[in-house]
Amino acid sequence: MLDIKSKLVLKIIIKECPNGQYSIIENSDIISALPNKYKLDSEGLQNTMNYLEHLDCVSIKYEEDGVYCVCVLPFGYELIENDNQRNEQCKSPNNYWLFIIVFALTILGSILGNIISKFINF
């Protein structure tokens, strides 16, 4: 499971490395592409890159002086794709409206049941 910073770094690497080919990326490019809320320093980025490599999300051919030769492995693509699909399903408005309709019908059913029971007791 990836944390938010690792996912963001992986998404940036996916944009920089088309078709799973090795590309040379400077750590300053990755750091500048991160949102301000999730900024990393070069040591934090190196730790994140090592973590992604350990999870078999990326393959790092070499790293020297803040320059990475890296490619994204199929598992990395799969993680981001599954995350995107999960986010789309959670944002689906159908679930929200279905909940409201079921809730309203439940309230209406309880009111009607109460009214019918009052008429039966008379």
Short mmCIF file of C-alpha atoms in Angstrom, two decimals:
data_model
loop_
_atom_site.label_atom_id
_atom_site.label_comp_id
_atom_site.label_asym_id
_atom_site.label_seq_id
_atom_site.Cartn_x
_atom_site.Cartn_y
_atom_site.Cartn_z
CA MET A 1 0.00 0.00 0.00
CA LEU A 2 1.33 3.38 -0.97
CA ASP A 3 1.06 6.56 1.03
CA ILE A 4 0.01 9.81 -0.65
CA LYS A 5 3.55 11.11 -1.25
CA SER A 6 4.64 7.83 -2.82
CA LYS A 7 1.58 7.82 -5.10
CA LEU A 8 2.30 11.38 -6.18
CA VAL A 9 5.94 10.59 -6.92
CA LEU A 10 4.91 7.48 -8.85
CA LYS A 11 2.39 9.48 -10.90
CA ILE A 12 5.07 12.04 -11.76
CA ILE A 13 7.46 9.28 -12.83
CA ILE A 14 4.72 7.71 -14.98
CA LYS A 15 4.28 11.05 -16.77
CA GLU A 16 8.03 11.36 -17.32
CA CYS A 17 8.60 7.75 -18.44
CA PRO A 18 6.31 6.91 -21.35
CA ASN A 19 5.66 3.28 -22.31
CA GLY A 20 7.71 1.81 -19.48
CA GLN A 21 11.02 2.93 -20.95
CA TYR A 22 13.94 4.19 -18.91
CA SER A 23 14.17 7.96 -18.64
CA ILE A 24 16.57 10.29 -16.93
CA ILE A 25 14.85 12.46 -14.35
CA GLU A 26 16.41 15.00 -12.02
CA ASN A 27 15.20 15.01 -8.44
CA SER A 28 14.55 18.77 -8.71
CA ASP A 29 12.00 18.06 -11.49
CA ILE A 30 10.13 15.61 -9.29
CA ILE A 31 10.28 17.87 -6.23
CA SER A 32 9.02 20.90 -8.18
CA ALA A 33 6.12 18.86 -9.62
CA LEU A 34 4.88 17.90 -6.14
CA PRO A 35 2.13 20.03 -4.55
CA ASN A 36 3.32 22.38 -1.82
CA LYS A 37 1.50 20.35 0.81
CA TYR A 38 3.56 17.25 0.00
CA LYS A 39 6.99 18.75 -0.78
CA LEU A 40 10.00 16.55 -0.13
CA ASP A 41 13.65 17.32 0.20
CA SER A 42 16.23 15.36 -1.79
CA GLU A 43 16.77 12.86 1.03
CA GLY A 44 13.03 12.28 1.40
CA LEU A 45 12.74 11.77 -2.34
CA GLN A 46 15.59 9.29 -2.28
CA ASN A 47 13.83 7.35 0.50
CA THR A 48 10.58 7.40 -1.47
CA MET A 49 12.33 6.21 -4.63
CA ASN A 50 14.00 3.36 -2.70
CA TYR A 51 10.61 2.43 -1.22
CA LEU A 52 9.01 2.37 -4.68
CA GLU A 53 11.86 0.23 -5.98
CA HIS A 54 11.51 -2.12 -3.01
CA LEU A 55 7.79 -2.57 -3.82
CA ASP A 56 8.66 -3.32 -7.48
CA CYS A 57 6.80 -0.24 -8.70
CA VAL A 58 9.86 1.25 -10.39
CA SER A 59 13.25 0.09 -11.54
CA ILE A 60 16.17 2.40 -10.87
CA LYS A 61 19.08 1.70 -13.19
CA TYR A 62 21.30 4.25 -11.49
CA GLU A 63 21.17 7.29 -9.23
CA GLU A 64 23.99 9.76 -8.91
CA ASP A 65 24.07 13.39 -7.87
CA GLY A 66 20.30 13.73 -7.81
CA VAL A 67 19.75 12.26 -11.28
CA TYR A 68 17.76 9.06 -11.65
CA CYS A 69 17.57 6.68 -14.60
CA VAL A 70 14.23 5.09 -13.85
CA CYS A 71 11.36 3.22 -15.48
CA VAL A 72 7.94 2.24 -14.17
CA LEU A 73 7.25 -1.47 -13.79
CA PRO A 74 3.86 -3.06 -14.54
CA PHE A 75 2.98 -3.27 -10.84
CA GLY A 76 3.41 0.50 -10.53
CA TYR A 77 1.03 1.10 -13.42
CA GLU A 78 -1.43 -1.35 -11.88
CA LEU A 79 -1.37 0.38 -8.49
CA ILE A 80 -2.12 3.80 -10.00
CA GLU A 81 -4.80 2.41 -12.32
CA ASN A 82 -6.56 0.60 -9.46
CA ASP A 83 -6.36 3.74 -7.33
CA ASN A 84 -7.92 5.82 -10.11
CA GLN A 85 -10.75 3.29 -10.58
CA ARG A 86 -11.40 3.21 -6.84
CA ASN A 87 -11.58 7.02 -6.72
CA GLU A 88 -14.06 7.08 -9.63
CA GLN A 89 -16.30 4.54 -7.90
CA CYS A 90 -16.27 6.48 -4.64
CA LYS A 91 -17.21 9.70 -6.40
CA SER A 92 -20.15 8.10 -8.19
CA PRO A 93 -23.29 10.19 -7.53
CA ASN A 94 -25.51 7.12 -7.97
CA ASN A 95 -24.55 5.80 -4.52
CA TYR A 96 -25.43 9.11 -2.88
CA TRP A 97 -28.85 9.39 -4.51
CA LEU A 98 -29.62 5.74 -3.88
CA PHE A 99 -28.96 6.28 -0.17
CA ILE A 100 -31.30 9.32 -0.10
CA ILE A 101 -34.08 7.46 -1.93
CA VAL A 102 -33.84 4.40 0.35
CA PHE A 103 -33.77 6.63 3.43
CA ALA A 104 -36.85 8.59 2.27
CA LEU A 105 -38.74 5.40 1.44
CA THR A 106 -37.90 3.98 4.87
CA ILE A 107 -39.27 7.09 6.61
CA LEU A 108 -42.38 7.03 4.40
CA GLY A 109 -42.92 3.32 5.14
CA SER A 110 -42.68 3.84 8.88
CA ILE A 111 -45.16 6.75 8.74
CA LEU A 112 -47.62 4.73 6.65
CA GLY A 113 -47.25 1.73 8.97
CA ASN A 114 -47.96 3.95 11.97
CA ILE A 115 -51.07 5.44 10.31
CA ILE A 116 -52.39 1.99 9.35
CA SER A 117 -51.87 0.70 12.89
CA LYS A 118 -53.85 3.67 14.26
CA PHE A 119 -56.79 2.85 11.95
CA ILE A 120 -56.73 -0.82 12.95
CA ASN A 121 -56.93 0.06 16.66
CA PHE A 122 -60.11 2.15 16.20
#
